GROMACS .gro file of C-alpha atoms in nm:
model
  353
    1UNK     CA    1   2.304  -1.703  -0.009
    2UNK     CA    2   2.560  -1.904   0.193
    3UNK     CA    3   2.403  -2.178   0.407
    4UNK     CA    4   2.504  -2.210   0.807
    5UNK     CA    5   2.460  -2.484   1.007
    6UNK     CA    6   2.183  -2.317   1.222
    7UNK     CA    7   1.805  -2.289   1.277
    8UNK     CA    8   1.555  -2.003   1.398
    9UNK     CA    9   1.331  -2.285   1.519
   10UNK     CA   10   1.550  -2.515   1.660
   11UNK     CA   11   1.415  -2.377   2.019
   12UNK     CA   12   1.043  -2.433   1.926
   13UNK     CA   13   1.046  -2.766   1.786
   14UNK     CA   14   1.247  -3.061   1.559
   15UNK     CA   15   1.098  -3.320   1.344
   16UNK     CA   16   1.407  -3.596   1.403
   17UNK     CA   17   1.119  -3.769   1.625
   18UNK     CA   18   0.956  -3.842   1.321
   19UNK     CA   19   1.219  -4.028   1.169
   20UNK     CA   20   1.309  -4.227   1.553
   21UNK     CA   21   0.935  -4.365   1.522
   22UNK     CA   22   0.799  -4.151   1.806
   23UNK     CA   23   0.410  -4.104   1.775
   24UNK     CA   24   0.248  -3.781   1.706
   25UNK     CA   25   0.159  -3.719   2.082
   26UNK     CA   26   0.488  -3.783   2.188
   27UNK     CA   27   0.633  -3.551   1.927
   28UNK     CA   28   0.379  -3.245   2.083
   29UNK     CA   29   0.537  -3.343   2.408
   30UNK     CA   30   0.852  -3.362   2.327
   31UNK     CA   31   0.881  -3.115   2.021
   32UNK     CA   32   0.575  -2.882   2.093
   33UNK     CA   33   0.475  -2.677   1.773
   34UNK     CA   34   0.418  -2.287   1.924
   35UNK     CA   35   0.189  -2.020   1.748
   36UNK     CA   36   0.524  -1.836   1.738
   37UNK     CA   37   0.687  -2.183   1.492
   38UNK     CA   38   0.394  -2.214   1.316
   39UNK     CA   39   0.354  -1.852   1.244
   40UNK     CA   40   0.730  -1.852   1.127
   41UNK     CA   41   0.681  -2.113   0.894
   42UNK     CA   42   0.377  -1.947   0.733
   43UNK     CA   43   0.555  -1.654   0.700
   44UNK     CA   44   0.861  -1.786   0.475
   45UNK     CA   45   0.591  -2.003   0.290
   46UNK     CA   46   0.425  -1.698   0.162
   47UNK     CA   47   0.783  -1.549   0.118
   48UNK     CA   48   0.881  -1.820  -0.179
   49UNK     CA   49   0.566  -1.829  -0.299
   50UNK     CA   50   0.556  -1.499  -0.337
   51UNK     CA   51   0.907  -1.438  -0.425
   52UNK     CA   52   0.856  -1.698  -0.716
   53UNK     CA   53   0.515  -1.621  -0.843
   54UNK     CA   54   0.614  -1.235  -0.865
   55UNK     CA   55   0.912  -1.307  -1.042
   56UNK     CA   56   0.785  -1.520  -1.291
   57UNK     CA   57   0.500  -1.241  -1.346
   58UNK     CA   58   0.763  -1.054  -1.435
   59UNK     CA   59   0.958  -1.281  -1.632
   60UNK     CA   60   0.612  -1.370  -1.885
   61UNK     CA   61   0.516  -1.006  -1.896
   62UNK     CA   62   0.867  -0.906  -2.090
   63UNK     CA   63   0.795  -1.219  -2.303
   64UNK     CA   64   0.463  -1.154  -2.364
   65UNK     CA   65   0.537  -0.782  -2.463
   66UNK     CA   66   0.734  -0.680  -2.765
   67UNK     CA   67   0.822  -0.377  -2.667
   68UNK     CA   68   1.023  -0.516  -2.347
   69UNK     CA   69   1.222  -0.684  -2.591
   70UNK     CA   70   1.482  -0.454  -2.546
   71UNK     CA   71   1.749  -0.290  -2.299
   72UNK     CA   72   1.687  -0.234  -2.005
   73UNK     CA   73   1.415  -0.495  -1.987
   74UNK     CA   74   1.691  -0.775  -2.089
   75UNK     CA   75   1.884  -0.645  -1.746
   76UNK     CA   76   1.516  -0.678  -1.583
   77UNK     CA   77   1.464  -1.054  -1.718
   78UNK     CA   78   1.827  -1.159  -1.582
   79UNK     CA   79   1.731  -1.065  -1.234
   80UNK     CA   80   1.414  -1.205  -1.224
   81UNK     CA   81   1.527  -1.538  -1.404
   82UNK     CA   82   1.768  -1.590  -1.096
   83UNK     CA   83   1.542  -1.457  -0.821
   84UNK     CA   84   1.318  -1.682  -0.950
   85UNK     CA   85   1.538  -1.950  -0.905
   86UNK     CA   86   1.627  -1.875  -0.563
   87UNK     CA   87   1.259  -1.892  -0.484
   88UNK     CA   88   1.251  -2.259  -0.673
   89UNK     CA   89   1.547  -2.394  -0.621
   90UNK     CA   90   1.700  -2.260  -0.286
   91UNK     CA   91   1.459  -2.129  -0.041
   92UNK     CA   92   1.221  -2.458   0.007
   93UNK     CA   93   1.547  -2.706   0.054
   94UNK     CA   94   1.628  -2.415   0.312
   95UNK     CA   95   1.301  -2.408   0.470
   96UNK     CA   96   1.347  -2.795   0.504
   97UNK     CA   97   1.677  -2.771   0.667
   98UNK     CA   98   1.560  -2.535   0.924
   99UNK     CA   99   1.226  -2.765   0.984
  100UNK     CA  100   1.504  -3.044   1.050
  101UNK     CA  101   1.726  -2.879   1.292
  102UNK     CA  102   1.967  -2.798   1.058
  103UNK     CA  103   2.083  -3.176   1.031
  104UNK     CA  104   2.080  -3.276   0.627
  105UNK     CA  105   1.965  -3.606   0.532
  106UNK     CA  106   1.901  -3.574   0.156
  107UNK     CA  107   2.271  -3.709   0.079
  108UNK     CA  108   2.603  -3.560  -0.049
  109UNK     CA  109   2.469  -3.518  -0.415
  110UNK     CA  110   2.162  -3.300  -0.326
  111UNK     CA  111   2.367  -3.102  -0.073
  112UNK     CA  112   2.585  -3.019  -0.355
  113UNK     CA  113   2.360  -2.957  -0.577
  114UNK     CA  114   2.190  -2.688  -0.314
  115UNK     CA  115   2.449  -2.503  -0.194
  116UNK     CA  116   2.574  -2.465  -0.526
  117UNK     CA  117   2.272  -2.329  -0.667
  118UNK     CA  118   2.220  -2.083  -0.346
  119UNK     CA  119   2.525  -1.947  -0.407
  120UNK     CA  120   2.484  -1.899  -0.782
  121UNK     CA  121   2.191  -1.795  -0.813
  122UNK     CA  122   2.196  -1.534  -0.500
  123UNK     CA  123   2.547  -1.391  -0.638
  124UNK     CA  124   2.354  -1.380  -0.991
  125UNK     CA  125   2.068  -1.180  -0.832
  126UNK     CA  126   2.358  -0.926  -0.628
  127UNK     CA  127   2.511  -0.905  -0.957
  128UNK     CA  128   2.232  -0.811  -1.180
  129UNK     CA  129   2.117  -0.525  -0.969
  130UNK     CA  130   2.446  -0.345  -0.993
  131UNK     CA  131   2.412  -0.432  -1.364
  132UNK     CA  132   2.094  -0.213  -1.338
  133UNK     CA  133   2.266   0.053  -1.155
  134UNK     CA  134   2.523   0.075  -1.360
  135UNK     CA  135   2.308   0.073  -1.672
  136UNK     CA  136   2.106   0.349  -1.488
  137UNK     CA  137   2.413   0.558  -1.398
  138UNK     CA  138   2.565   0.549  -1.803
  139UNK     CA  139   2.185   0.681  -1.925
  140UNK     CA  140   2.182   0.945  -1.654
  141UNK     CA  141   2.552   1.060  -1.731
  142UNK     CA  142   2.595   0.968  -2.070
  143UNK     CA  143   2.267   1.006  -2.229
  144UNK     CA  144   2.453   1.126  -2.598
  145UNK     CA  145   2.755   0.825  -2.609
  146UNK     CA  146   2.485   0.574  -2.443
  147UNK     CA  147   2.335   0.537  -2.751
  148UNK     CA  148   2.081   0.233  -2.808
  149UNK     CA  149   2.327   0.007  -2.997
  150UNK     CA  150   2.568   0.057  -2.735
  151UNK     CA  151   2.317   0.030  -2.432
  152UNK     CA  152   2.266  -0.332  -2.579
  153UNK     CA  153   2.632  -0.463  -2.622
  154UNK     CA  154   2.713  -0.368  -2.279
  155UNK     CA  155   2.424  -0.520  -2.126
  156UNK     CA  156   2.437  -0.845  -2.303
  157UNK     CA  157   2.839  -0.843  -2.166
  158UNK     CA  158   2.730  -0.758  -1.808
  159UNK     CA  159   2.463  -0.998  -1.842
  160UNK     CA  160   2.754  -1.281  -1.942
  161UNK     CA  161   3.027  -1.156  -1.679
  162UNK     CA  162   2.718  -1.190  -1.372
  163UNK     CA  163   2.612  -1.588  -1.457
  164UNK     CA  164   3.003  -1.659  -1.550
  165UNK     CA  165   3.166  -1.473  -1.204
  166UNK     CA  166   2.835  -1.649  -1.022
  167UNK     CA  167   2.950  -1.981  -1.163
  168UNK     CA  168   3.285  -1.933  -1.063
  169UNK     CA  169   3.226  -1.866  -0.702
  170UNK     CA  170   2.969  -2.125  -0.667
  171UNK     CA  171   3.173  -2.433  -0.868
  172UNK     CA  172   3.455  -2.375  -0.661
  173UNK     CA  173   3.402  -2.601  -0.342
  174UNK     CA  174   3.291  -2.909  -0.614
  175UNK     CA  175   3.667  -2.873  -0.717
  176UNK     CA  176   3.829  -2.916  -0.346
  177UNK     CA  177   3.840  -2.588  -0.227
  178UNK     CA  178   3.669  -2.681   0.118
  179UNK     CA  179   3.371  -2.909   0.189
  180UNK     CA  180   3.037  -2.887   0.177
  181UNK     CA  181   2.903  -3.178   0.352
  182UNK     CA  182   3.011  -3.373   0.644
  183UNK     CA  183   2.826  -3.688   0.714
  184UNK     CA  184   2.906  -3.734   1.110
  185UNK     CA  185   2.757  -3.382   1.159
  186UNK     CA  186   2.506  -3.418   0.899
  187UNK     CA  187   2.528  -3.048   0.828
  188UNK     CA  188   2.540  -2.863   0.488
  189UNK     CA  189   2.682  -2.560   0.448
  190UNK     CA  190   2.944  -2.354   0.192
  191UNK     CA  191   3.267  -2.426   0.243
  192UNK     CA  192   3.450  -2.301   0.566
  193UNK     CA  193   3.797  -2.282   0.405
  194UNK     CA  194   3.891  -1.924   0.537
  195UNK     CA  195   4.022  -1.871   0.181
  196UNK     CA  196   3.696  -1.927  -0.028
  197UNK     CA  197   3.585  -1.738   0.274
  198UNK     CA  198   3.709  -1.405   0.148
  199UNK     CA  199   3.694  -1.470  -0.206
  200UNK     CA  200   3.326  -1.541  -0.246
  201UNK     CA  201   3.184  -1.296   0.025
  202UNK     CA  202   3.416  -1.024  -0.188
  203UNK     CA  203   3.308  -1.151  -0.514
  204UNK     CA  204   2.944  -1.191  -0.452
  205UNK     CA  205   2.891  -0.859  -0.228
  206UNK     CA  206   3.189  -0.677  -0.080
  207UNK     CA  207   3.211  -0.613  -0.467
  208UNK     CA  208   2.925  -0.509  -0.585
  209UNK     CA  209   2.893  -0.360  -0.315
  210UNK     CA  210   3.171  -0.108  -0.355
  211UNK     CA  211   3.014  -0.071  -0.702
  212UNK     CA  212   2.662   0.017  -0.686
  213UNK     CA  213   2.776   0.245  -0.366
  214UNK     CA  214   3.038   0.453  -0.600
  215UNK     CA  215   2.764   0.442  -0.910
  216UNK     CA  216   2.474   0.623  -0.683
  217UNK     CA  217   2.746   0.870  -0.531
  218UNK     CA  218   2.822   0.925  -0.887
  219UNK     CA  219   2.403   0.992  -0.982
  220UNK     CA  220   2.376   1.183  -0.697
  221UNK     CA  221   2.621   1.390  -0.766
  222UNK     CA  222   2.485   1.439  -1.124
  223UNK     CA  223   2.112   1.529  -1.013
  224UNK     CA  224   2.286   1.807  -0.758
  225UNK     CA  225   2.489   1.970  -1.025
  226UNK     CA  226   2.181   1.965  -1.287
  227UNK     CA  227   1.939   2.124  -1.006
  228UNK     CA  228   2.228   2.382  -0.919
  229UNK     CA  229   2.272   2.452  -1.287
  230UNK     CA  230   1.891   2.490  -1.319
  231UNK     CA  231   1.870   2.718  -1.043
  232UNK     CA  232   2.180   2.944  -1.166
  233UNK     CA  233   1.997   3.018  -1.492
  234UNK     CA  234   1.617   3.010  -1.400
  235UNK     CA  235   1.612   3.401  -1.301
  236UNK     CA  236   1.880   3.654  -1.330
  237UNK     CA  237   1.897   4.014  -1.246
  238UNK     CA  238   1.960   4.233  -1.512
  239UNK     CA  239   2.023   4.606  -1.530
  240UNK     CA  240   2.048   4.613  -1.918
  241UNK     CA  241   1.754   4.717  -2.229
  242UNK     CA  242   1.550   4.410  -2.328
  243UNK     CA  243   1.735   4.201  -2.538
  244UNK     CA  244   1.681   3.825  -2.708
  245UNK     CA  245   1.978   3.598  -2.721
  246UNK     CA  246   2.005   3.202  -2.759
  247UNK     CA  247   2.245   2.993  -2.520
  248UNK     CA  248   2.524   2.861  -2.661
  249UNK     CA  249   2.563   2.576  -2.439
  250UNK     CA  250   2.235   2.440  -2.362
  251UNK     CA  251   1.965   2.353  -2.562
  252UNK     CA  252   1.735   2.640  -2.433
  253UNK     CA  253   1.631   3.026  -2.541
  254UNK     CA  254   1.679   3.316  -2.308
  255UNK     CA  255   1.462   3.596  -2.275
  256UNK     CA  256   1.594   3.898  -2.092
  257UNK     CA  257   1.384   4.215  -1.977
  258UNK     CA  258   1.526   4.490  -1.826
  259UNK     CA  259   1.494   4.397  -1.441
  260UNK     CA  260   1.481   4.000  -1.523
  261UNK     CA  261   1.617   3.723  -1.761
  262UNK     CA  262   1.330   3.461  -1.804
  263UNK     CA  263   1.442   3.075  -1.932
  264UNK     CA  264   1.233   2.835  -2.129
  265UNK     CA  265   1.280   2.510  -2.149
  266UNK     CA  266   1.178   2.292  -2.429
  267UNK     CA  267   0.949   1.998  -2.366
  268UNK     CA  268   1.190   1.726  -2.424
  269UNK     CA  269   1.484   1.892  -2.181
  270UNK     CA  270   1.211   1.866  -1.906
  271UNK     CA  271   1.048   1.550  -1.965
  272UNK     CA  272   1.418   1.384  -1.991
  273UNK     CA  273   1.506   1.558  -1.620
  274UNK     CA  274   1.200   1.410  -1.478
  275UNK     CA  275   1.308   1.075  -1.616
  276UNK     CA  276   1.639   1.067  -1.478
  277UNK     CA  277   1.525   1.183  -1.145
  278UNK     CA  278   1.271   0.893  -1.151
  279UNK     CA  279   1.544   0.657  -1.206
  280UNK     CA  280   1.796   0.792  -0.969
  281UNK     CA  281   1.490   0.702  -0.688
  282UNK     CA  282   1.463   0.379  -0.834
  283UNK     CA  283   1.800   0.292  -0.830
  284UNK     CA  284   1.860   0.418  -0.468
  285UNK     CA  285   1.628   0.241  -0.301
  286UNK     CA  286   1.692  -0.081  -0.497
  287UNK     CA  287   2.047  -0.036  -0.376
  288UNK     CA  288   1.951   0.073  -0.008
  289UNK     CA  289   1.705  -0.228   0.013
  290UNK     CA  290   2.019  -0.438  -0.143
  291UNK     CA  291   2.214  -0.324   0.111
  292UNK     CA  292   1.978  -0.387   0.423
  293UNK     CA  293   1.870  -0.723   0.316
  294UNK     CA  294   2.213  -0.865   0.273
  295UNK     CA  295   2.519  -0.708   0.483
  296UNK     CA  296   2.416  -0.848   0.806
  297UNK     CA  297   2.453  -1.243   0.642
  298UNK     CA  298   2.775  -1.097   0.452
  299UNK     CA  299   2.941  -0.953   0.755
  300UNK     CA  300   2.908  -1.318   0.977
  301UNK     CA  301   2.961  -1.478   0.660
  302UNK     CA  302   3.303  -1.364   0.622
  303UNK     CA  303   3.396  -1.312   1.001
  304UNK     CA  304   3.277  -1.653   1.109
  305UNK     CA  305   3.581  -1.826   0.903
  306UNK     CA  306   3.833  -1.603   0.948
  307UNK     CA  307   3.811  -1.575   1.333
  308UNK     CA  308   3.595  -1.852   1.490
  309UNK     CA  309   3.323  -1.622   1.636
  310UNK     CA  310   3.063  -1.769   1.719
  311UNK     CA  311   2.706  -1.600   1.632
  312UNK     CA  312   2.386  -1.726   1.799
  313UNK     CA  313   2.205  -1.967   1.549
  314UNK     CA  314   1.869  -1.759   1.540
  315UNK     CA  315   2.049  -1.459   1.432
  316UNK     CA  316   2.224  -1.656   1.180
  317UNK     CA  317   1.916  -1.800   0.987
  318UNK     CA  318   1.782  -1.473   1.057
  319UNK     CA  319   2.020  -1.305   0.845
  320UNK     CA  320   2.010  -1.573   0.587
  321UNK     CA  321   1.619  -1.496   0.520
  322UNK     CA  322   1.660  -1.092   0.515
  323UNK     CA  323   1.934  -1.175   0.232
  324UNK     CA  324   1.693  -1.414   0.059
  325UNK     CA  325   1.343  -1.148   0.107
  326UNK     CA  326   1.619  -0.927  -0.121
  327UNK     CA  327   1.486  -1.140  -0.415
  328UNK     CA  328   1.116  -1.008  -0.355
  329UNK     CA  329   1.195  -0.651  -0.300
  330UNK     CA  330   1.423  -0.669  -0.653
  331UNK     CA  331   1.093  -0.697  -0.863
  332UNK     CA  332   0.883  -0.492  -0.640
  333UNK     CA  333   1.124  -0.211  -0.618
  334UNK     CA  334   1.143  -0.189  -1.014
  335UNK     CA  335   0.824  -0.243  -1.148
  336UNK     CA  336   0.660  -0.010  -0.897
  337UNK     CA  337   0.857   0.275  -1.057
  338UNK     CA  338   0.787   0.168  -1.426
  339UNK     CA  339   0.423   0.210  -1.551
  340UNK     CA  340   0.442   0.009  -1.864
  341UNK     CA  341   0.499  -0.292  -1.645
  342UNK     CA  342   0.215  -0.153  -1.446
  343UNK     CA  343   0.000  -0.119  -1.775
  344UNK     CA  344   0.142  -0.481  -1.935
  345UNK     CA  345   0.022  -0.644  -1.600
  346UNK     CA  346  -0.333  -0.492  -1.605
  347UNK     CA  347  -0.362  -0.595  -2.001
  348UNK     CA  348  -0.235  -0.924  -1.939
  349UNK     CA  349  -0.500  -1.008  -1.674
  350UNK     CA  350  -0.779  -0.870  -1.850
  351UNK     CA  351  -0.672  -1.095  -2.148
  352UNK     CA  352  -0.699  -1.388  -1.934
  353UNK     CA  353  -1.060  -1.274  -1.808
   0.00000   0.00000   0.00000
C-alpha cells in the first residue's frame, strides 16, 4: 500500500529517546510502553510472519507438485510471489516507521526503495486477484471456448499486464512526479502530487475494483440462470401417454410418464455444476475480503490529496494494516477451497517427518 506520515502508537510511546541518549528509565517515564503498545506490536509481528511464511508455503507447494504446474496454479504463484513480498519487503520497514513515530531515518535511497516496493508489490497483489476472478468468471461462462491452451495464453498475458501496470504506478514518483521524501520532516510517504493521486489509487484499486465487482455480478448472474434452468426442467406436468425423447439442447435424457416428466443428469453435467458453484464462493469472498481490507486506505488515500482533509493518524495506519492483512487472507481464502493444496500440504509435511 501507500505509506502516510502517521502512527497507531504514536500516543503510547516513541523510541527518538533512544537515539537523544536518554537512559532506559527515562525512556519508561517519558515514553511508557502500555500492554495495549506492546500487544499491538505482537500482533503485526505475527501478521508478517504469518503473511510470509503462508505464502511461501504456498509458493514451494506449486513447485514441489507437478501437477500445479499449470493454469490456474500459475495465477495462484503470482499472487503469492508478491504477497510474499509485501510480507518481506514492506510490512517490517512499516512496522519500523510506526515504532519511530513515523519520522524516517534510513535515508532518501531506502525510502525510495520502500515506498516503491509497497506500492508495487500491493498493486501486484490487487491485480492478481482480479486476474483470478477473471480467470474464474471465463471457466464458469465459457467452459467450451476456455479451452486449456487458451486458459494458459491469457493467464501468462494477465500475469505480464499486473507486474508491468504495478511497475508503472510505482516507478512514477522516481521520475519527478511528486516526492517521496522530505528531509526537514523526515517523513516518507508516496507522493502527494494530487495528480499521481488519482492515477495510482485508480490504477491500483478504483480499477480493479470496478472489475472484479462487474466479473462476480456477471457469475452470479450465471449460477441464477443455471439453477432457474435446472428447476424449469427437473419436473413437469404432463397430461400425455408415456413417451421417451432426448433433449436437443442439453446434454441430458428425458423420461416422461403420463402425470410426470423425470430428468437425469449425467455424472459429468453434475459434478461440473458443483465445481463452478465452488468457485463462484471462492471467488466472492476473495473479492468481498479484497474489498473490506482495502477501500477504507483507498478512499483517504485519494481524498487526502485532492482536498486537504485531514484524517486522525490512528485511523490512518489503521487502514494501512487492514489493506496489508489482505495479503494473508489471499492464500487463506484460496487454498481453503482447493483440496489438492490441502492434500499437497499434508504430503509435503509427512515427507519432511
Amino acid at each position: 500500500s501507500f505509506p502516510n506520515n502517521t502512527s497507531m502508537m504514536d500516543s503510547n510511546f516513541n523510541l527518538t529517546a533512544w537515539e537523544n541518549g536518554s537512559t532506559g528509565a527515562n525512556l519508561v517515564k517519558r515514553y511508557p510502553f502500555t500492554i495495549f503498545s506492546i500487544l499491538i506490536v505482537t500482533l503485526l509481528v505475527i501478521l508478517i510472519i504469518a503473511t510470509f511464511l503462508w505464502n511461501l508455503l504456498v509458493l514451494v507447494t506449486i513447485l514441489r507438485v507437478k501437477t500445479f504446474h499449470r493454469v490456474p496454479h500459475n495465477l495462484v504463484a503470482s499472487m503469492a510471489v508478491s504477497d510474499v513480498m509485501v510480507a518481506a519487503l514492506v510490512m517490517p520497514l512499516s512496522l519500523v516507521n510506526e515504532l519511530s513515530g513515523r519520522r524516517w531515518r534510513l535515508g532518501r535511497l531506502l525510502c525510495d526503495v520502500w515506498v516503491s516496493f509497497d506500492v508495487l508489490c500491493c498493486t501486484a497483489s490487487i491485480w492478481n486477484v482480479t486476474a483470478i476472478a477473471l480467470d474464474r468468471y471465463w471457466s464458469i461462462t465459457r467452459h467450451l471456448e476456455y479451452t486449456l491452451k487458451t486458459r494458459k495464453k491469457i493467464s501468462n498475458v494477465m500475469i505480464a499486464l499486473t507486474w508491468l501496470l504495478s511497475a508503472v504506478i510505482s516507478l512514477s514518483p522516481l521520475f519527478g512526479w511528486g516526492e517521496t521524501y522530505t528531509a526537514d520532516d523526515e517523513s516518507c510517504q508516496v507522493s502527494q502530487e494530487p495528480s499521481y493521486a488519482i492515477f495510482s489509487t485508480c490504477g491500483a484499486f478504483y480499477l480493479p475494483l470496478s472489475v472484479v465487482l462487474f466479473v462476480y455480478w456477471k457469475i452470479y448472474k450465471a449460477a441464477k440462470f443455471r439453477i432457474g434452468s435446472r428447476k424449469r426442467n427437473a419436473v413437469m406436468p404432463l397430461s400425455g401417454v408415456v413417451q421417451v425423447k432426448e433433449a436437443s439442447r442439453e446434454p441430458q435424457m428425458v423420461f416422461t410418464a403420463r402425470h410426470a416428466a423425470i430428468t437425469f443428469q449425467p455424472d459429468g453435467e453434475s459434478w461440473r455444476e458443483q465445481k463452478e458453484r465452488k468457485a463462484a464462493l471462492m471467488v466472492g469472498i476473495l473479492i468481498g475480503v479484497f474489498v473490506l481490507c482495502w477501500i477504507p486506505f483507498f478512499i483517504t488515500e485519494l481524498v487526502g490529496p485532492l482536498c486537504s482533509c485531514s484524517v486522525p493518524p490512528t485511523w490512518k495506519s489503521i487502514f494501512l494494516w487492514l489493506g496489508y492483512s489482505n495479503s494473508f487472507f489471499n492464500p487463506l481464502i484460496y487454498t481453503a477451497f482447493n483440496k489438492n493444496y490441502n492434500n499437497a500440504f499434508r504430503n509435503l509435511f509427512s515427507k519432511q517427518r
